[in-house]
PDB file of C-alpha atoms in Angstrom:
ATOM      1  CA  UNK A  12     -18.044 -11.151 -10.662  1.00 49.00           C
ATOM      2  CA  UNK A  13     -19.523 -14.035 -12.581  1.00 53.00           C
ATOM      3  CA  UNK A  14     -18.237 -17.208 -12.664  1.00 59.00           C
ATOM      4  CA  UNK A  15     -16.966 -19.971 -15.012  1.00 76.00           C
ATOM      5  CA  UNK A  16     -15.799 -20.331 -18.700  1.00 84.00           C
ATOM      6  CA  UNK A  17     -15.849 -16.547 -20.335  1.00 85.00           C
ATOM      7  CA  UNK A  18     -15.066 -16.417 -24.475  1.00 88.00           C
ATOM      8  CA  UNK A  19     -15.212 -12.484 -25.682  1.00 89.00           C
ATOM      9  CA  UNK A  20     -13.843 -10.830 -28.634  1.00 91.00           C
ATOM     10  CA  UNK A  21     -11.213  -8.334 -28.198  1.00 90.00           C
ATOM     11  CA  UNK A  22     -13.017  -4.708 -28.714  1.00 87.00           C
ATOM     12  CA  UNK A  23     -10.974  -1.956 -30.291  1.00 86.00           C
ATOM     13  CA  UNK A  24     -11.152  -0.449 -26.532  1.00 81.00           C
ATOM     14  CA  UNK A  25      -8.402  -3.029 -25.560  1.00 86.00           C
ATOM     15  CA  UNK A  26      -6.218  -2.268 -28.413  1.00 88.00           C
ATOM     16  CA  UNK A  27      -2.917  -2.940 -27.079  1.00 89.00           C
ATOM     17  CA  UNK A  28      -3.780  -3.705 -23.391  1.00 88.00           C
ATOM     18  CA  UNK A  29      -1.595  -6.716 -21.283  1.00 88.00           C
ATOM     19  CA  UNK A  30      -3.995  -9.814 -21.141  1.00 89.00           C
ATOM     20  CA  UNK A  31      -4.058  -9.427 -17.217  1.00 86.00           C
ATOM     21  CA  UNK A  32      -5.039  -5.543 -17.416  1.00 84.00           C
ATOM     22  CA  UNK A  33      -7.658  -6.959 -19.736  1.00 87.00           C
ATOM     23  CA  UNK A  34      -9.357  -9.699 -17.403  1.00 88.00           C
ATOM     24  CA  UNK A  35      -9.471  -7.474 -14.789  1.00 83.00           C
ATOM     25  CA  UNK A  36     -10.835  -4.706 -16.717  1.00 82.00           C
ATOM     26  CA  UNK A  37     -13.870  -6.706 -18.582  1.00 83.00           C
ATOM     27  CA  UNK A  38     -14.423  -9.110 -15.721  1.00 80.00           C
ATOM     28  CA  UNK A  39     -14.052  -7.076 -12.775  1.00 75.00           C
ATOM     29  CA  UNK A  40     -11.503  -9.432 -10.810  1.00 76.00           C
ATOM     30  CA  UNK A  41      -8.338  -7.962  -9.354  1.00 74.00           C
ATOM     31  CA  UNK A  42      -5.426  -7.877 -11.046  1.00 74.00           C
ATOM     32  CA  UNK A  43      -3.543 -10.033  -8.806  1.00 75.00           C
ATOM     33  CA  UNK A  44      -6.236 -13.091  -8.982  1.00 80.00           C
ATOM     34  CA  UNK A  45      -5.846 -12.104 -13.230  1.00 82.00           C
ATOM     35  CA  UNK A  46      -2.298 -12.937 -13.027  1.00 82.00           C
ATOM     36  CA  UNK A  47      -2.996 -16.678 -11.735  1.00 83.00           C
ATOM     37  CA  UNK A  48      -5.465 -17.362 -14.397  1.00 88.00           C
ATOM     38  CA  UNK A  49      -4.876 -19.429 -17.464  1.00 89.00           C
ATOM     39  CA  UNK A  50      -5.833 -17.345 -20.304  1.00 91.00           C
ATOM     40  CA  UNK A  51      -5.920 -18.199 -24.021  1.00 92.00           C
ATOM     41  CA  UNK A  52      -5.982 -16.171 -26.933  1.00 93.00           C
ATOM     42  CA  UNK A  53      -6.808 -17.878 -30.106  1.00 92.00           C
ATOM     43  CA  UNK A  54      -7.196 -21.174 -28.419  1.00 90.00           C
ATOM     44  CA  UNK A  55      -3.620 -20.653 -27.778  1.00 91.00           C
ATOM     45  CA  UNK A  56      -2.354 -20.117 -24.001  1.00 90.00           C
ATOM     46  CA  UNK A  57      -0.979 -16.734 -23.501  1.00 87.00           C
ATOM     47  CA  UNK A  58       1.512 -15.134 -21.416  1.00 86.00           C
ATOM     48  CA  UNK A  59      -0.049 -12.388 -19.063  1.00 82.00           C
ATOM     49  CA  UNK A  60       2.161  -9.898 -20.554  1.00 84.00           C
ATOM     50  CA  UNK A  61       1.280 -10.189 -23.795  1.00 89.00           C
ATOM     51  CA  UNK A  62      -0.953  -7.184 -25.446  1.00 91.00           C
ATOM     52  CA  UNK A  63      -4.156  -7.802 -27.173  1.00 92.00           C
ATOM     53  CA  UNK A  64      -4.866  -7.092 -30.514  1.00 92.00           C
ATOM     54  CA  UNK A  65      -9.004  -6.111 -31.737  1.00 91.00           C
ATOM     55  CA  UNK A  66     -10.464  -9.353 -33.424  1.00 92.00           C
ATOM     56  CA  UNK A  67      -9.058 -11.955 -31.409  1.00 93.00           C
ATOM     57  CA  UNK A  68     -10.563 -14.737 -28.951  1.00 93.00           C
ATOM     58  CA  UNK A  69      -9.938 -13.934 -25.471  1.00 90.00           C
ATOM     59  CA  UNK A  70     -11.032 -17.361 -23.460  1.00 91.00           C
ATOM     60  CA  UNK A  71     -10.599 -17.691 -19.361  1.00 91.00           C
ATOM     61  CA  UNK A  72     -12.163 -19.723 -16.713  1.00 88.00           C
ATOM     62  CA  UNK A  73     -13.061 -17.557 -13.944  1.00 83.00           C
ATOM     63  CA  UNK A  74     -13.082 -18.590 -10.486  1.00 78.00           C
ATOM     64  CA  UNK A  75     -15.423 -18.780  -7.711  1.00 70.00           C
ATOM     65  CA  UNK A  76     -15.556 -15.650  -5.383  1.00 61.00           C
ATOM     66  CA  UNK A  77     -14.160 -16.110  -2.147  1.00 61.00           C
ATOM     67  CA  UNK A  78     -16.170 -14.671   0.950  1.00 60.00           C
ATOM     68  CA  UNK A  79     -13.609 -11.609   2.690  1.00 62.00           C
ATOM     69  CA  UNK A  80     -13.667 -12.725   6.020  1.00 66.00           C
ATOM     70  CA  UNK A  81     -14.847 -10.356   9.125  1.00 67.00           C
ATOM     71  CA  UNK A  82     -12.706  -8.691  11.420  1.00 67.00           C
ATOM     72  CA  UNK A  83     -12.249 -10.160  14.382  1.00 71.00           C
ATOM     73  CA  UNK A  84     -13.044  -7.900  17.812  1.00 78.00           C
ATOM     74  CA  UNK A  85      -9.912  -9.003  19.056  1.00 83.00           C
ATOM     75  CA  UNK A  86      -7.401  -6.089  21.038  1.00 90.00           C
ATOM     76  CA  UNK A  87      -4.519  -5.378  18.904  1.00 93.00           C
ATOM     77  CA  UNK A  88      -1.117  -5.786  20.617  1.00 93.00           C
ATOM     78  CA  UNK A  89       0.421  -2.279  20.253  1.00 95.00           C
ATOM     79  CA  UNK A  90      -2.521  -0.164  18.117  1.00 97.00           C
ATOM     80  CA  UNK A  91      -2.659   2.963  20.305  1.00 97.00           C
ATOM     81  CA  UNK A  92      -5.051   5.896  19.667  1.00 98.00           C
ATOM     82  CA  UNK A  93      -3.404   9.342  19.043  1.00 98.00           C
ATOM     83  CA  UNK A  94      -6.292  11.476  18.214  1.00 97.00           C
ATOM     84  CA  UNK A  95     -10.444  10.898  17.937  1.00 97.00           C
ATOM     85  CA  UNK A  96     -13.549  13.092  18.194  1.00 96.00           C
ATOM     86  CA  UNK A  97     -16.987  12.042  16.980  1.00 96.00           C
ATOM     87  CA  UNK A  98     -15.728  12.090  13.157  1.00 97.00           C
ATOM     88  CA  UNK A  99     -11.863  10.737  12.715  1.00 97.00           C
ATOM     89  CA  UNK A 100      -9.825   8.353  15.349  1.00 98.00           C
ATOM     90  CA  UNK A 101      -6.154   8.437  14.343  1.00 98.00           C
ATOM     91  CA  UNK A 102      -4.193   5.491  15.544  1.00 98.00           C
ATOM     92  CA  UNK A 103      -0.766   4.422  15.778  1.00 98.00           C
ATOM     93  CA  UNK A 104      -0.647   1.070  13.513  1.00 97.00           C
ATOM     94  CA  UNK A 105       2.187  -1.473  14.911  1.00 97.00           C
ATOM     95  CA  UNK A 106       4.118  -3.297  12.375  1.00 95.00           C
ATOM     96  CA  UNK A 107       2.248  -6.689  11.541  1.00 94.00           C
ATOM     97  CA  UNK A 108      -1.429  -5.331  11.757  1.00 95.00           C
ATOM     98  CA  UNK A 109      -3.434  -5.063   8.343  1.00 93.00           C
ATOM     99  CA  UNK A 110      -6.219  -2.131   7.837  1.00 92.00           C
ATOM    100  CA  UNK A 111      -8.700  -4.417   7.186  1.00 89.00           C
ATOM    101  CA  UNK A 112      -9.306  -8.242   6.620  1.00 84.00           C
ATOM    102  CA  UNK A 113      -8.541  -9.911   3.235  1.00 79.00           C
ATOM    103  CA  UNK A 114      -8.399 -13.320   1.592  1.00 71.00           C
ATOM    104  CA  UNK A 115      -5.128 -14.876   2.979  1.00 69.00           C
ATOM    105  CA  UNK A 116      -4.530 -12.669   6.059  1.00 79.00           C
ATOM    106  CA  UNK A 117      -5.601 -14.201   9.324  1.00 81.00           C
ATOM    107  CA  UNK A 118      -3.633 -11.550  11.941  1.00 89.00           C
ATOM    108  CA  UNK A 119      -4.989  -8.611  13.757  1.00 93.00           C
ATOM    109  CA  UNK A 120      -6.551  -5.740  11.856  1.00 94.00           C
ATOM    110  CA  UNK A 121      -6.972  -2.140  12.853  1.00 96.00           C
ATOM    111  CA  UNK A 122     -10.726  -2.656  12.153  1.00 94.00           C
ATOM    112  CA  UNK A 123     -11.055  -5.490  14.670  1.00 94.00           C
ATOM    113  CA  UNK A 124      -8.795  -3.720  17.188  1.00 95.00           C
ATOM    114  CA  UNK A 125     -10.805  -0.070  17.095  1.00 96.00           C
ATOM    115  CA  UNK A 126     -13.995  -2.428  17.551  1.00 94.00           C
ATOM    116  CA  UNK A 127     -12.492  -4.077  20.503  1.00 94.00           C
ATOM    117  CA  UNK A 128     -11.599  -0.685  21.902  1.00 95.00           C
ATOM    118  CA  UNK A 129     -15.669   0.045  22.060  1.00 94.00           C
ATOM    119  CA  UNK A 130     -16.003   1.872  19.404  1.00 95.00           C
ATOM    120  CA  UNK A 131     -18.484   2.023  16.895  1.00 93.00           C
ATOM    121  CA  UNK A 132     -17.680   2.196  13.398  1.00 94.00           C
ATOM    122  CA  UNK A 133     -19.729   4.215  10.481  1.00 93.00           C
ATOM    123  CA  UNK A 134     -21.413   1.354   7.782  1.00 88.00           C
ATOM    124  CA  UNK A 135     -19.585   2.754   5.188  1.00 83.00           C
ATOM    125  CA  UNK A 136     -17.598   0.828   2.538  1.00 77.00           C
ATOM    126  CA  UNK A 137     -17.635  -2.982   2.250  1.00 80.00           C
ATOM    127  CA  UNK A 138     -18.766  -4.578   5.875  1.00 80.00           C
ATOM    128  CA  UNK A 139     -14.879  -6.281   6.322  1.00 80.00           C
ATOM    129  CA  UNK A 140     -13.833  -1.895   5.683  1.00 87.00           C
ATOM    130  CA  UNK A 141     -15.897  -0.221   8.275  1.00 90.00           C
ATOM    131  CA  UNK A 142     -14.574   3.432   8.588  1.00 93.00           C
ATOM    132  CA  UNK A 143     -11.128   2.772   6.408  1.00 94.00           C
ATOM    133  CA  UNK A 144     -10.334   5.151   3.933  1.00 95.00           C
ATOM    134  CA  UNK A 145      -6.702   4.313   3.764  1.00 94.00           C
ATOM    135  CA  UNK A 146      -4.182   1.822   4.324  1.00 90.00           C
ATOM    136  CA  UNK A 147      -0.707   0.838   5.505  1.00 93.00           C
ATOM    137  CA  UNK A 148       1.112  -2.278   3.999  1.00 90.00           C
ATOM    138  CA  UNK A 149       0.997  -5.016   6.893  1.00 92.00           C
ATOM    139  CA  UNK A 150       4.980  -4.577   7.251  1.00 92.00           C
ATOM    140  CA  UNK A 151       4.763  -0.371   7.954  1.00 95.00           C
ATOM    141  CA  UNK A 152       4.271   0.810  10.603  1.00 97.00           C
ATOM    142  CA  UNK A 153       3.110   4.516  11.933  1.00 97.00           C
ATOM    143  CA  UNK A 154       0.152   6.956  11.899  1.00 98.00           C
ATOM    144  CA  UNK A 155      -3.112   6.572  10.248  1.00 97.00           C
ATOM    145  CA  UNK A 156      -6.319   8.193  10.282  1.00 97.00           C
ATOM    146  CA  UNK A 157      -9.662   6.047  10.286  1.00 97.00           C
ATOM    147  CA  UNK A 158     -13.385   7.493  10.007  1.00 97.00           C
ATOM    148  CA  UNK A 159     -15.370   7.415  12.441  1.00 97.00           C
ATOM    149  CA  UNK A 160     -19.122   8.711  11.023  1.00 96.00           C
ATOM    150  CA  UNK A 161     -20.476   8.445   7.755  1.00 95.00           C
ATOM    151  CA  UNK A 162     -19.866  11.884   7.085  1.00 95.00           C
ATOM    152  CA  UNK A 163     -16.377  11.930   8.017  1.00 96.00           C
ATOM    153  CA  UNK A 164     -15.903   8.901   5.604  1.00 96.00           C
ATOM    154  CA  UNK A 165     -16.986  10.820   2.598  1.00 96.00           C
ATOM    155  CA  UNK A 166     -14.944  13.390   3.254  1.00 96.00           C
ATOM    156  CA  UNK A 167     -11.789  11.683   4.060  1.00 96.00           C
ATOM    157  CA  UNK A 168     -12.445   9.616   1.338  1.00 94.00           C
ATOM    158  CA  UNK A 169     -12.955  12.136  -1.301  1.00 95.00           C
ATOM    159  CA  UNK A 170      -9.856  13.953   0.195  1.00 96.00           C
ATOM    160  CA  UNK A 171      -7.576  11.160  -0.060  1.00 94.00           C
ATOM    161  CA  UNK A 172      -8.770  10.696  -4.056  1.00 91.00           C
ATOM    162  CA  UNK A 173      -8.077  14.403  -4.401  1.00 93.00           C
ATOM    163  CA  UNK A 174      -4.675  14.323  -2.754  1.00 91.00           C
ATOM    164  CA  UNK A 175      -5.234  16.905  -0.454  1.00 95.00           C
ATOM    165  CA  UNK A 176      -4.075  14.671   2.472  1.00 95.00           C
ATOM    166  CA  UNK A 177      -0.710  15.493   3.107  1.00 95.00           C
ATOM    167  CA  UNK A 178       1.304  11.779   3.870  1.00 94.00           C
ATOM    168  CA  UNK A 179       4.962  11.857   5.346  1.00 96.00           C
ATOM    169  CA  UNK A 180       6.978   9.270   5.788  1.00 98.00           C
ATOM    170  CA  UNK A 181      10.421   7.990   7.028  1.00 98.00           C
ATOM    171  CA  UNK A 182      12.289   5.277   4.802  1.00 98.00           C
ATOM    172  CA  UNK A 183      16.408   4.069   6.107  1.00 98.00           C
ATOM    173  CA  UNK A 184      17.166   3.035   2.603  1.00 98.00           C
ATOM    174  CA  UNK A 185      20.541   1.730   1.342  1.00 98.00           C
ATOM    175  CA  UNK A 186      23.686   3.920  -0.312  1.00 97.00           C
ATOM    176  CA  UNK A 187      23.049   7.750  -0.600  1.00 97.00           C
ATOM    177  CA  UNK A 188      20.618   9.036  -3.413  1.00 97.00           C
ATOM    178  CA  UNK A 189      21.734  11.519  -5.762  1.00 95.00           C
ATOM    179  CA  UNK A 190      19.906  13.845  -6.259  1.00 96.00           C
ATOM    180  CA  UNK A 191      19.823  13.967  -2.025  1.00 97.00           C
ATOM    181  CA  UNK A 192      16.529  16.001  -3.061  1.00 97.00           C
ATOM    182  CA  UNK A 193      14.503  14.318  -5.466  1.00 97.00           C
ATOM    183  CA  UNK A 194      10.993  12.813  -7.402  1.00 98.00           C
ATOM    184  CA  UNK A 195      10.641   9.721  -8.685  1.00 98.00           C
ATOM    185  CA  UNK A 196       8.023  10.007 -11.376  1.00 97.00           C
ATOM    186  CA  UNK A 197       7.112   6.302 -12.039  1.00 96.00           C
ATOM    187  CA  UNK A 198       4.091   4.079 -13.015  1.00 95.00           C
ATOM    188  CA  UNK A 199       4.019   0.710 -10.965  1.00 94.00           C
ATOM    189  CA  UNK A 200       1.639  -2.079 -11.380  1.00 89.00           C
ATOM    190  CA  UNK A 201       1.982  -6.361 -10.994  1.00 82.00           C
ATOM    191  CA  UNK A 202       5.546  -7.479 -11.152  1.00 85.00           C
ATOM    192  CA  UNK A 203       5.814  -9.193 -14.621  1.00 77.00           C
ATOM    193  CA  UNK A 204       6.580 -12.489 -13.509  1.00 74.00           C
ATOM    194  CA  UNK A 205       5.503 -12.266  -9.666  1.00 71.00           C
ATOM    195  CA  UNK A 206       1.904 -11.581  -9.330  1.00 63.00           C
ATOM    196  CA  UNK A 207       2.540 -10.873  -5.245  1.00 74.00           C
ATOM    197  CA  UNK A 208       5.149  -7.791  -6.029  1.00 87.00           C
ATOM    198  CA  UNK A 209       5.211  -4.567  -7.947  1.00 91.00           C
ATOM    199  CA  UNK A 210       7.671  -2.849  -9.971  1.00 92.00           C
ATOM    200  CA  UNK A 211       7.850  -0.312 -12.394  1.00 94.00           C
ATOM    201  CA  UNK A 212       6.289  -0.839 -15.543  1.00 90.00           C
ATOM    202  CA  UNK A 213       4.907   1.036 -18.500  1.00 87.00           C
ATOM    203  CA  UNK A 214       1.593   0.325 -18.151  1.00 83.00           C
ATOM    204  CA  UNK A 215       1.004   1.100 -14.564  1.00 89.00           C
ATOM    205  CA  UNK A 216      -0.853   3.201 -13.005  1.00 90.00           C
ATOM    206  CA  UNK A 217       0.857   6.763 -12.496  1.00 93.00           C
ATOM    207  CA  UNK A 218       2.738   7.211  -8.946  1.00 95.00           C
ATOM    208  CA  UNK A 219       4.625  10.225  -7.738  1.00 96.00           C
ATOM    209  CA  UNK A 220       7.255   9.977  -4.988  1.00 97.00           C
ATOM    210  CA  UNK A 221       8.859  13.193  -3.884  1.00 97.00           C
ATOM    211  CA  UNK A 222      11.997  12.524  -1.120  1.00 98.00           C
ATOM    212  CA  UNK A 223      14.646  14.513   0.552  1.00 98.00           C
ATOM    213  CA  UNK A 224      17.796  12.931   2.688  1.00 98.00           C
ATOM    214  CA  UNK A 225      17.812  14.497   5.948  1.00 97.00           C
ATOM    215  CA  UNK A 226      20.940  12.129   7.350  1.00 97.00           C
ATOM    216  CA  UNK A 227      23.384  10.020   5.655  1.00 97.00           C
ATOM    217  CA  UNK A 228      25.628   7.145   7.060  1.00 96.00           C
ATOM    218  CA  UNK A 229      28.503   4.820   5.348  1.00 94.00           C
ATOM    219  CA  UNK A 230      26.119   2.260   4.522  1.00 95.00           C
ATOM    220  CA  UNK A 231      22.595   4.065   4.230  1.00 98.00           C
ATOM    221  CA  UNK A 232      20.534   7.258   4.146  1.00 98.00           C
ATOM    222  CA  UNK A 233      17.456   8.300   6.282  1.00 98.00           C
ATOM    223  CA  UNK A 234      15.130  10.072   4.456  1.00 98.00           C
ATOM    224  CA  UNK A 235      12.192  12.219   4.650  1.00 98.00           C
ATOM    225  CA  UNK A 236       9.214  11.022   2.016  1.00 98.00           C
ATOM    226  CA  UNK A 237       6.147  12.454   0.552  1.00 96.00           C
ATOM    227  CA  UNK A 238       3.369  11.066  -1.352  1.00 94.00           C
ATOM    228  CA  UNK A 239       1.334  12.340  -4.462  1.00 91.00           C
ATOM    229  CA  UNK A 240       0.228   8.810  -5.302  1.00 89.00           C
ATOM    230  CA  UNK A 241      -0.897   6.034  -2.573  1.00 88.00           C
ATOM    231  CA  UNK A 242       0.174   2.947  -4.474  1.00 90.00           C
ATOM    232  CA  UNK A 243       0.763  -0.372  -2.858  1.00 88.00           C
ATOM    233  CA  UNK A 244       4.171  -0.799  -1.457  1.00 94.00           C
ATOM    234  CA  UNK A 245       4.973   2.776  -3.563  1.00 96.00           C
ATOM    235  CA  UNK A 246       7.799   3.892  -1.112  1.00 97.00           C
ATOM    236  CA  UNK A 247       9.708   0.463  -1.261  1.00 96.00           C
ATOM    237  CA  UNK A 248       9.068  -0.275  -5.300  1.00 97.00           C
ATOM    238  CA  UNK A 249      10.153   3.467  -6.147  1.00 98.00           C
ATOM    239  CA  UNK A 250      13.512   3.535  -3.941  1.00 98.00           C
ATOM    240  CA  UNK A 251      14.445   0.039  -5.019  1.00 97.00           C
ATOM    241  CA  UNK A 252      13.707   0.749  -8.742  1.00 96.00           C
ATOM    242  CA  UNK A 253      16.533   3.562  -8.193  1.00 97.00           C
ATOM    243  CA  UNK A 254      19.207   1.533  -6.494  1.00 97.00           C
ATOM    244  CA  UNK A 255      18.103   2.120  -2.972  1.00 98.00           C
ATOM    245  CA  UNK A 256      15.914  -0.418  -1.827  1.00 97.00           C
ATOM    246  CA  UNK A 257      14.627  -0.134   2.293  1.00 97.00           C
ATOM    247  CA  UNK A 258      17.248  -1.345   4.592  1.00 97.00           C
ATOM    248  CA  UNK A 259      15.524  -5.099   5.953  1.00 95.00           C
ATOM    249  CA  UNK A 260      13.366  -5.368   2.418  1.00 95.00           C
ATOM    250  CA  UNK A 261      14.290  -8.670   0.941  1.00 93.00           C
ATOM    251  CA  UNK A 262      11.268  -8.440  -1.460  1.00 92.00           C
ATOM    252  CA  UNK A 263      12.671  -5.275  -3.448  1.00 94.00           C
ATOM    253  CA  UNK A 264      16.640  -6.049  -2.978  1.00 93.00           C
ATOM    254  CA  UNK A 265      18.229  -5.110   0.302  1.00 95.00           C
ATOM    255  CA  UNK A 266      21.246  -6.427   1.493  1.00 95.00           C
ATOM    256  CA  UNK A 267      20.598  -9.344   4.479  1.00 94.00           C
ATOM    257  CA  UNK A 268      23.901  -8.636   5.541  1.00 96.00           C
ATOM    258  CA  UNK A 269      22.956  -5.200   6.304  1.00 96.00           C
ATOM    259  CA  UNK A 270      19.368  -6.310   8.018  1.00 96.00           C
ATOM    260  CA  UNK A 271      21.002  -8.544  10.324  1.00 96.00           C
ATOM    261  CA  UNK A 272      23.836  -6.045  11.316  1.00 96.00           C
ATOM    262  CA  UNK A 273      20.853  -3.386  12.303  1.00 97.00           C
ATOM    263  CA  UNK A 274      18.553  -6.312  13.985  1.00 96.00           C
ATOM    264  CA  UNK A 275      15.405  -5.407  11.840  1.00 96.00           C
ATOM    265  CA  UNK A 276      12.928  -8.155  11.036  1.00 94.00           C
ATOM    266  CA  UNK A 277      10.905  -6.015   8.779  1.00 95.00           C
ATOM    267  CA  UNK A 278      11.607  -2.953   6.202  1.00 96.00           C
ATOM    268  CA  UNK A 279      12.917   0.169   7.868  1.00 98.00           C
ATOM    269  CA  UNK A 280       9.808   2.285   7.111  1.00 98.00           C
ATOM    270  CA  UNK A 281       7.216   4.155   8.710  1.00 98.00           C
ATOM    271  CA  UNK A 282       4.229   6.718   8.603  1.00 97.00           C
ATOM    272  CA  UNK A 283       5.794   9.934  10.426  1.00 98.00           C
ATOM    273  CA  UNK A 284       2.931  11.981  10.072  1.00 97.00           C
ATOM    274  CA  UNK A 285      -0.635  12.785   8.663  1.00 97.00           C
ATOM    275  CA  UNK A 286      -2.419  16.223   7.418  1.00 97.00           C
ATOM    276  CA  UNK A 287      -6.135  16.314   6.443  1.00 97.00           C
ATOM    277  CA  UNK A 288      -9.021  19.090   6.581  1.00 97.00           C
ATOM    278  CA  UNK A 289     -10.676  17.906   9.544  1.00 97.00           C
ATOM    279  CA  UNK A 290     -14.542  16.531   8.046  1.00 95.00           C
ATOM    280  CA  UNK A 291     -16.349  18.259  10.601  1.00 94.00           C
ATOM    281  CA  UNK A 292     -14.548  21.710  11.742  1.00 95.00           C
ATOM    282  CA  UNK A 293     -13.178  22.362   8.531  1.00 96.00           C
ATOM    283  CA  UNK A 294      -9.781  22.718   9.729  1.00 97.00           C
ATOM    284  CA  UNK A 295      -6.770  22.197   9.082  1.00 97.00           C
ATOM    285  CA  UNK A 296      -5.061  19.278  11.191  1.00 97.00           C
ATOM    286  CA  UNK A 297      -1.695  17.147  11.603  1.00 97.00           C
ATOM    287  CA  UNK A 298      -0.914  14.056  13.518  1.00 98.00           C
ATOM    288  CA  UNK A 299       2.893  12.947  14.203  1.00 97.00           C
ATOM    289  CA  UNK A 300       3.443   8.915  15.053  1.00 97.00           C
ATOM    290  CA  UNK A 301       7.265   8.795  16.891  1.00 96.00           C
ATOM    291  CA  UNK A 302       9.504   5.981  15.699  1.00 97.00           C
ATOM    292  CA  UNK A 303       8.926   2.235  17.037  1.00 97.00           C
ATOM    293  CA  UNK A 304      11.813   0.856  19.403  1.00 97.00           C
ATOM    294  CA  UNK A 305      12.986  -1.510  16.362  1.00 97.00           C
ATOM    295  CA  UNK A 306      13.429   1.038  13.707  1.00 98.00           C
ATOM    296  CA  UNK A 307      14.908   3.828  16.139  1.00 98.00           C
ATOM    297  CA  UNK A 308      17.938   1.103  17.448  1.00 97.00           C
ATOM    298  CA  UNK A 309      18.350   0.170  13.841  1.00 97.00           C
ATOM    299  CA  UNK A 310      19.123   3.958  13.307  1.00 97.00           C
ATOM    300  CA  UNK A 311      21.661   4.363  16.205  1.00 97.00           C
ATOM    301  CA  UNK A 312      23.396   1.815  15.257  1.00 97.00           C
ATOM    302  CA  UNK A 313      23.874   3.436  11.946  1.00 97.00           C
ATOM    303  CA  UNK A 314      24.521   6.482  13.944  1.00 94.00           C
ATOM    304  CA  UNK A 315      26.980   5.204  16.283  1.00 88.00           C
TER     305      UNK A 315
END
């Protein structure tokens, strides 16, 4: 990314594009670091949803890159291994552990815990990355696979761009859905006016969520979730944007009352299971991750 003052002139390519889409796009910074910066257009400043039009002046200060910190080798309170051979490790990812290191997050990582555990990740990806090829938001919990050779990498990697990985998840979410057996075909990007949330919004990228209710209670529904798309916090922006937000999900709408009732401190949501084409047999393989101790007394007392 370079640095500093930047002054281009819109290209016809941009026709029509928001102003943070834009930055991001010609300037290779991430969306969310677009949405903080003060841009002006014409010498005028410019709110980030506003869409370009060919000919004008597109001016923005850039700022200095930020160095992604390391993981630490620390043991992670909780990460537990439920499958690994020389290729994959599959591991159980407790609520409150990131993937991988980023600017802002100082907790545990799965990265620094698998190192911890002894083993020895493939150099594949960014350093901070070693041997991730997916991710779970910091606030779900449940299975997740890892690689664990360079081959295995690539083809994980190309397997989760294809969408042959088959994701399944559990989500308590509030009211009943109707359809009880549904999609929610929806593009999500930045949150107009909070760069740290997403919503649904016509210029986002495309995300499929297919989901079935497999229990219903007075106040909520359990349901039974599967993924076309992988897009940040897709479960939780989809069933909110529907009028069913994750029971203990403040961030997309749920009811505190509710929360407190069920004694969750996080969003009632979690990673049930995992499919892939194993990279090195070639076959076929699934991986189940049981519910934590939080989210399973949160559903009997919706039960009971």
């Amino acid at each position: 990314m370079t640095t500093g003052y930047r002054s281009i002139t819109v290209p016809e390519g941009l026709d029509g594009m928001r102003v943070d889409a834009a930055v991001a796009k010609v300037f290779g910074v991430p969306r969310s670091v677009a949405a903080e910066l003060e841009v002006l257009i014409d010498g005028t400043v410019t709110p980030k949803s506003t869409r370009l039009t060919p000919g004008q002046t597109l001016e923005v200060t850039l700022p200095e890159p930020k160095e992604v910190p390391m993981p630490k080798d620390e043991p992670v309170e909780g990460l537990e291994i439920l499958y690994d051979d020389e290729d994959v490790i599959v591991v159980d990812k407790p609520v409150g552990v990131a993937a991988h290191p980023t600017l802002g997050w100082e907790g545990p990582t799965v990265v620094g815990g698998l190192v911890a555990m002894g083993y020895q990740l493939p150099d594949a990806g960014p350093p901070e990355r070693k041997g991730i090829v997916q991710r779970l938001d910091v606030g779900t919990s449940g299975v997740m696979v890892v690689a664990n050779s360079i081959p295995g990498y690539s083809v994980l990697k190309r397997a989760f761009k294809e969408r042959t990985v088959e994701k399944t998840y559990n989500a308590v979410v509030q009211g009943l859905p109707d359809p009880i057996v549904g999609t929610i075909d929806a593009p999500i990007g930045r949150h107009p006016s909070s760069g740290w949330k997403f919503a649904v919004t016509s210029d986002g990228r495309p995300s499929v969520t297919h989901y079935e209710v497999v229990e219903a209670f007075r106040e909520a529904s359990l349901l039974e979730v599967h993924l076309e798309t992988g897009r940040t916090h897709q479960i939780r922006v989809h069933m909110s944007s529907v009028g069913h937000p994750c029971v203990g999900d403040p961030m997309y709408g749920s009811d505190p009352n509710l929360t407190k009732r069920l004694g969750l401190t996080r969003q009632w949501l979690h990673a049930t299971g995992l499919g892939f084409t194993h990279p090195g047999t070639g076959k076929w393989m699934e991986v189940t991750s049981p519910y934590p101790e939080d989210l399973q007394r949160a559903v009997d007392k919706l039960r009971s």
